[in-house]
Amino acid sequence: MARGKLRIYLGAAPGVGKTYAMLSEAHRRVERGTDCVVAFVEHHNRPRTEVMLHGLEQIARRELRYRGTVFTEMDVDEVLARNPQVALVDELPHTNIPGSRNTKRWQDVEELLAAGIDVITTVNIQHLESLGDVVESITGVRQQETVPDEVVRRADQIELVDMSPQALRRRMAHGNIYKPDKVDAALSNYFRPGNLTALRELALLWVADRVDEYLTEYRNEHRVSKIWGSRERIVVGLTGGPEGRTLIRRAARLAEKGAGGEVLAVYIARSDGLTSASPKELAVQRTLVEDLGGTFHHVIGEDIPTALLDFARGVNATQIVLGVSRRKGWQYVFGPGVGATVARESGPDLDVHLITHDEAGKGRGLPVARSARLGRSRVVWGWLVGVGGPALLTLLLTGVTPSVGLANDMLLFLTLTVAAALLGGLYPALASAVVGSLLLNWFFTPPVHTLTIADPKNIVAIAIFVGVAVSVASVVDLAARRTHQAARLRAESEILSVLAGSVLRGETSLEALLERVRETFGMESVALLERDSDVDPWTCAGSVGPRPCRSPENADVDMPVGDHMALALSGRVLPAEDRRVLAAFAAQAAVVLDRQRLQSQADQSRALAEGNRIRTALLAAVSHDLRTPLAGIKAAVSSLRSEDVAWSEEDQAELLEGIEEGADRLDNLVGNLLDMSRLQTGTVTPLIREIDLDEVVPMALGGVPEDSVELDIPETLPMVAVDPGLLERSVANLVENAVKYSAAEERVVVSASAMADRVEVRVVDRGPGVPDAAKDRIFEPFQRYGDAPRGAGVGLGLAVARGFAEAMRGTLTAEDTPGGGLTMVLTLPAAPGAHPIRPDLPATATS
């Protein structure tokens, strides 16, 4: 059977007209011939809403008596028996009256959907579970009735019902929402314009997120690469320089101008050695963008403009924020720069913002982390200037300008040699000196057009030219190399400084450290491998990135750490000078792995210490709580055996009853102690089989008075996959605990209901209840809440019940009982393929 479809009318605030819109949709469907019924709609005495109910078939509600008052709830069984095409269910977050089929109305709706019935329902934005804290901070009112966000997100259709705050307040003042005696209080409290505006914004943003999910899903399915500017998504291009903070803040301000704007900061690193940014500065910028609500991304790319545009189009960005280049004017001879290239190639669907900053035009300065080798483009330019430059200069001097003298010609050729050294290093400069000397000899030294030199002075001049050119090229090349080496050492020192700081603070996890290695060296994946001996296979202790290496032999780079551990990197081969820093990372990775294992051992030690604490408490329990029933039994037996007193039949019966009660209490205490011991040692092995709850739960009530428990286990529940013995023991402990704390005149209610693939057993008492802060603590061993007397037990019943529930893949939690008291919720897995059995009800219902 196909699952029914869910349509939700989401209201920005109470009174905006959700129910009216739902009923209008129902009338439209009835007019089209759809079988549509009203399963539950509350008109709240609003005349216009009540009129909309006319002409629609209504399912009779189920009446429930609670604390002397009769309430009505949706009759799920009747709706299932009627089996309409569409059912209207109002107020999805509503909490049902105790004794209902399910605790929450959205659980009722889940049953209808599972039966193939389409459901139209309503919910207000303030009732979404994830927004509870936000709504409370806005309105000052904590919403008690909520619905999980996932239930609403799974809806097939969500329609926002909205209204301006002024119109809603007018509707309120006209008495269309609340009775006249409540209007003034509502307008001055919950329905203040500020509250309504904030709730409206929450609703619009939540629905926008939902629409964005649909859009992303559609684009992925249809492989749409063109940018659709449906939402402002701003990409910030970072270089790792100090101007990045300015760009991030400016992008955040741009995003704030449009509701729902999103900021994505991206740093693109080249794959030619250590990345060119300061790790410390990148860490600061990552923290800043995350604090402003954005996300940080690290991308590897050879061509930075292309990689940046590909990333922006991949995330459907609408704007790119870049900083004005830090290069000086003359440096633009090497190219237009990243900003200009991105702006030129962005196309009409992607706006590019160039933001000024304090570092603009000051020069790029020393590269923070460049290889001592010059880049390929600079080497190419060096050879072009060193070889082609002298040829062009010769053409210019011989054909265009008049003769300027041999000395000036030599200075011009020497300038080209120096330029070749600055661009391409030593070898292009040497080539420039050789080519320049030959051209000077051929074209400018008499006799021209021959390699013969007539004047000895010219021979000396050319020799001096060659010597000066070679010397200048060597010095310039050496200075450039020393500059890059110094920059590299500074980069290494910053990386090692950040690494040492993280070590001292103990902040770095193994995955975070490996991710830092991957970002620092621009690798695809990094893995830490280890093995027990030289003949054992390698195992992966941790990895990041796609397709990590499983052995050092398959890695592009491997760094041994000791005898049986290695750091394996894939993506490219690192130059030898990078391995020094990599060795530091590898050593730190080994330290972090050891620290994690020591932490695991410490956790195990704490568990052992907790076991010792439990054993100590057990001895205390044996010394007191177990001796109390023994003392009572001993006293009663001694009295019966005494020959000095003639006991009447009533006295003897009373003493025997005391012996029996003491023995039962002793048996219960010993049983709980043994169960707790089994849980602590991990020897509980449940024997799971399919069984009906009504076969187990009644057997668990043998230890309490007959009239103290009210049992409500529907026969239509699906079977559960549990260990019957463990389930009986868990329910018995829960019921005994509830009876112990309930008032004498109040009965404990044990009910059960089905929800999706789970079955819930609820044990409801009317006792003093437990505050939220203590709800988890009451499940700890040897914990008794409140003023329970020492003879009431050793505080193991709830701990054993939870342990058995978890052993059966279930859960046990505590929640407040509406009207006061505590409800224990035992959730159990339903048997595979089990479905609730529909009761044999009439095919039609009376409206």
GROMACS .gro file of N, CA, C and O in nm, residues 461-518:
model
  232
  461ALA      N    1   8.646   4.573  -2.290
  461ALA     CA    2   8.511   4.616  -2.253
  461ALA      C    3   8.412   4.500  -2.257
  461ALA      O    4   8.328   4.483  -2.166
  462ILE      N    5   8.421   4.420  -2.364
  462ILE     CA    6   8.328   4.306  -2.374
  462ILE      C    7   8.357   4.204  -2.265
  462ILE      O    8   8.265   4.145  -2.206
  463ALA      N    9   8.484   4.181  -2.236
  463ALA     CA   10   8.518   4.088  -2.128
  463ALA      C   11   8.465   4.138  -1.994
  463ALA      O   12   8.412   4.060  -1.912
  464ILE      N   13   8.482   4.269  -1.973
  464ILE     CA   14   8.427   4.325  -1.848
  464ILE      C   15   8.275   4.310  -1.846
  464ILE      O   16   8.215   4.279  -1.743
  465PHE      N   17   8.210   4.333  -1.962
  465PHE     CA   18   8.064   4.318  -1.970
  465PHE      C   19   8.022   4.177  -1.931
  465PHE      O   20   7.930   4.158  -1.850
  466VAL      N   21   8.092   4.076  -1.989
  466VAL     CA   22   8.056   3.938  -1.957
  466VAL      C   23   8.079   3.910  -1.810
  466VAL      O   24   7.994   3.849  -1.742
  467GLY      N   25   8.191   3.957  -1.755
  467GLY     CA   26   8.218   3.933  -1.613
  467GLY      C   27   8.118   4.000  -1.524
  467GLY      O   28   8.068   3.941  -1.426
  468VAL      N   29   8.084   4.127  -1.553
  468VAL     CA   30   7.985   4.198  -1.472
  468VAL      C   31   7.848   4.132  -1.484
  468VAL      O   32   7.775   4.116  -1.386
  469ALA      N   33   7.812   4.093  -1.607
  469ALA     CA   34   7.681   4.031  -1.627
  469ALA      C   35   7.669   3.901  -1.548
  469ALA      O   36   7.568   3.876  -1.480
  470VAL      N   37   7.775   3.817  -1.556
  470VAL     CA   38   7.771   3.692  -1.481
  470VAL      C   39   7.770   3.718  -1.331
  470VAL      O   40   7.695   3.653  -1.255
  471SER      N   41   7.849   3.812  -1.285
  471SER     CA   42   7.855   3.843  -1.142
  471SER      C   43   7.721   3.896  -1.092
  471SER      O   44   7.669   3.853  -0.988
  472VAL      N   45   7.664   3.991  -1.168
  472VAL     CA   46   7.535   4.048  -1.127
  472VAL      C   47   7.427   3.940  -1.128
  472VAL      O   48   7.344   3.931  -1.035
  473ALA      N   49   7.427   3.854  -1.232
  473ALA     CA   50   7.327   3.747  -1.238
  473ALA      C   51   7.340   3.653  -1.120
  473ALA      O   52   7.240   3.612  -1.059
  474SER      N   53   7.467   3.621  -1.086
  474SER     CA   54   7.488   3.530  -0.972
  474SER      C   55   7.441   3.593  -0.843
  474SER      O   56   7.375   3.528  -0.760
  475VAL      N   57   7.475   3.720  -0.821
  475VAL     CA   58   7.434   3.787  -0.697
  475VAL      C   59   7.282   3.801  -0.689
  475VAL      O   60   7.220   3.775  -0.584
  476VAL      N   61   7.222   3.841  -0.801
  476VAL     CA   62   7.076   3.858  -0.800
  476VAL      C   63   7.008   3.724  -0.777
  476VAL      O   64   6.913   3.713  -0.698
  477ASP      N   65   7.057   3.620  -0.845
  477ASP     CA   66   6.997   3.488  -0.826
  477ASP      C   67   7.016   3.440  -0.682
  477ASP      O   68   6.922   3.385  -0.621
  478LEU      N   69   7.134   3.461  -0.626
  478LEU     CA   70   7.159   3.419  -0.489
  478LEU      C   71   7.070   3.495  -0.392
  478LEU      O   72   7.015   3.436  -0.297
  479ALA      N   73   7.054   3.627  -0.414
  479ALA     CA   74   6.969   3.706  -0.327
  479ALA      C   75   6.823   3.658  -0.336
  479ALA      O   76   6.753   3.649  -0.234
  480ALA      N   77   6.780   3.626  -0.459
  480ALA     CA   78   6.643   3.577  -0.474
  480ALA      C   79   6.623   3.445  -0.402
  480ALA      O   80   6.522   3.423  -0.334
  481ARG      N   81   6.723   3.356  -0.415
  481ARG     CA   82   6.712   3.228  -0.348
  481ARG      C   83   6.715   3.245  -0.196
  481ARG      O   84   6.639   3.178  -0.125
  482ARG      N   85   6.802   3.331  -0.148
  482ARG     CA   86   6.807   3.354  -0.004
  482ARG      C   87   6.675   3.416   0.046
  482ARG      O   88   6.626   3.383   0.154
  483THR      N   89   6.617   3.502  -0.036
  483THR     CA   90   6.488   3.562   0.002
  483THR      C   91   6.380   3.456   0.012
  483THR      O   92   6.302   3.450   0.109
  484HIS      N   93   6.374   3.366  -0.086
  484HIS     CA   94   6.273   3.261  -0.084
  484HIS      C   95   6.299   3.161   0.028
  484HIS      O   96   6.206   3.111   0.090
  485GLN      N   97   6.429   3.135   0.053
  485GLN     CA   98   6.460   3.045   0.164
  485GLN      C   99   6.417   3.105   0.297
  485GLN      O  100   6.362   3.036   0.383
  486ALA      N  101   6.442   3.236   0.312
  486ALA     CA  102   6.400   3.302   0.436
  486ALA      C  103   6.248   3.301   0.450
  486ALA      O  104   6.194   3.277   0.559
  487ALA      N  105   6.179   3.328   0.337
  487ALA     CA  106   6.033   3.324   0.343
  487ALA      C  107   5.983   3.185   0.376
  487ALA      O  108   5.887   3.167   0.453
  488ARG      N  109   6.049   3.086   0.317
  488ARG     CA  110   6.008   2.950   0.345
  488ARG      C  111   6.031   2.913   0.491
  488ARG      O  112   5.947   2.850   0.555
  489LEU      N  113   6.147   2.952   0.544
  489LEU     CA  114   6.176   2.923   0.684
  489LEU      C  115   6.075   2.994   0.774
  489LEU      O  116   6.033   2.940   0.877
  490ARG      N  117   6.034   3.116   0.737
  490ARG     CA  118   5.933   3.185   0.816
  490ARG      C  119   5.800   3.110   0.810
  490ARG      O  120   5.731   3.097   0.911
  491ALA      N  121   5.766   3.061   0.691
  491ALA     CA  122   5.643   2.983   0.679
  491ALA      C  123   5.650   2.857   0.763
  491ALA      O  124   5.555   2.822   0.834
  492GLU      N  125   5.767   2.790   0.757
  492GLU     CA  126   5.782   2.669   0.837
  492GLU      C  127   5.772   2.700   0.986
  492GLU      O  128   5.710   2.625   1.062
  493SER      N  129   5.832   2.810   1.027
  493SER     CA  130   5.829   2.845   1.170
  493SER      C  131   5.687   2.876   1.215
  493SER      O  132   5.646   2.839   1.326
  494GLU      N  133   5.608   2.943   1.128
  494GLU     CA  134   5.469   2.972   1.165
  494GLU      C  135   5.388   2.843   1.175
  494GLU      O  136   5.308   2.825   1.268
  495ILE      N  137   5.410   2.753   1.079
  495ILE     CA  138   5.338   2.625   1.083
  495ILE      C  139   5.373   2.548   1.209
  495ILE      O  140   5.286   2.497   1.281
  496LEU      N  141   5.504   2.540   1.238
  496LEU     CA  142   5.547   2.466   1.356
  496LEU      C  143   5.502   2.534   1.484
  496LEU      O  144   5.473   2.469   1.585
  497SER      N  145   5.495   2.669   1.482
  497SER     CA  146   5.447   2.741   1.600
  497SER      C  147   5.301   2.710   1.628
  497SER      O  148   5.261   2.684   1.742
  498VAL      N  149   5.218   2.713   1.521
  498VAL     CA  150   5.076   2.679   1.538
  498VAL      C  151   5.062   2.535   1.585
  498VAL      O  152   4.981   2.502   1.672
  499LEU      N  153   5.144   2.446   1.526
  499LEU     CA  154   5.138   2.305   1.565
  499LEU      C  155   5.176   2.287   1.711
  499LEU      O  156   5.110   2.214   1.786
  500ALA      N  157   5.283   2.356   1.754
  500ALA     CA  158   5.325   2.345   1.894
  500ALA      C  159   5.220   2.401   1.989
  500ALA      O  160   5.194   2.345   2.096
  501GLY      N  161   5.156   2.511   1.948
  501GLY     CA  162   5.051   2.567   2.034
  501GLY      C  163   4.934   2.472   2.050
  501GLY      O  164   4.880   2.457   2.160
  502SER      N  165   4.896   2.406   1.942
  502SER     CA  166   4.786   2.310   1.952
  502SER      C  167   4.825   2.192   2.039
  502SER      O  168   4.743   2.135   2.110
  503VAL      N  169   4.953   2.154   2.034
  503VAL     CA  170   5.001   2.043   2.118
  503VAL      C  171   4.990   2.081   2.265
  503VAL      O  172   4.942   2.005   2.350
  504LEU      N  173   5.038   2.203   2.299
  504LEU     CA  174   5.037   2.246   2.438
  504LEU      C  175   4.895   2.259   2.491
  504LEU      O  176   4.869   2.230   2.609
  505ARG      N  177   4.803   2.304   2.405
  505ARG     CA  178   4.665   2.320   2.450
  505ARG      C  179   4.589   2.189   2.447
  505ARG      O  180   4.480   2.179   2.503
  506GLY      N  181   4.644   2.088   2.379
  506GLY     CA  182   4.576   1.959   2.368
  506GLY      C  183   4.448   1.966   2.289
  506GLY      O  184   4.354   1.891   2.313
  507GLU      N  185   4.443   2.057   2.188
  507GLU     CA  186   4.318   2.080   2.116
  507GLU      C  187   4.304   1.991   1.992
  507GLU      O  188   4.194   1.966   1.946
  508THR      N  189   4.416   1.945   1.936
  508THR     CA  190   4.411   1.881   1.805
  508THR      C  191   4.371   1.735   1.816
  508THR      O  192   4.438   1.657   1.882
  509SER      N  193   4.263   1.698   1.750
  509SER     CA  194   4.229   1.558   1.735
  509SER      C  195   4.306   1.502   1.615
  509SER      O  196   4.363   1.577   1.535
  510LEU      N  197   4.309   1.371   1.602
  510LEU     CA  198   4.385   1.311   1.493
  510LEU      C  199   4.328   1.353   1.358
  510LEU      O  200   4.404   1.388   1.265
  511GLU      N  201   4.196   1.354   1.342
  511GLU     CA  202   4.136   1.392   1.214
  511GLU      C  203   4.166   1.538   1.182
  511GLU      O  204   4.196   1.572   1.067
  512ALA      N  205   4.160   1.626   1.283
  512ALA     CA  206   4.189   1.768   1.259
  512ALA      C  207   4.335   1.787   1.219
  512ALA      O  208   4.367   1.869   1.132
  513LEU      N  209   4.426   1.713   1.282
  513LEU     CA  210   4.567   1.724   1.248
  513LEU      C  211   4.593   1.675   1.106
  513LEU      O  212   4.666   1.739   1.029
  514LEU      N  213   4.534   1.563   1.069
  514LEU     CA  214   4.551   1.513   0.932
  514LEU      C  215   4.491   1.608   0.829
  514LEU      O  216   4.546   1.625   0.720
  515GLU      N  217   4.379   1.672   0.864
  515GLU     CA  218   4.320   1.771   0.774
  515GLU      C  219   4.413   1.891   0.758
  515GLU      O  220   4.427   1.947   0.648
  516ARG      N  221   4.481   1.930   0.865
  516ARG     CA  222   4.577   2.040   0.856
  516ARG      C  223   4.694   2.001   0.767
  516ARG      O  224   4.746   2.082   0.690
  517VAL      N  225   4.742   1.876   0.776
  517VAL     CA  226   4.848   1.829   0.686
  517VAL      C  227   4.802   1.838   0.542
  517VAL      O  228   4.875   1.885   0.453
  518ARG      N  229   4.679   1.795   0.515
  518ARG     CA  230   4.627   1.796   0.378
  518ARG      C  231   4.618   1.939   0.324
  518ARG      O  232   4.653   1.965   0.209
   0.00000   0.00000   0.00000
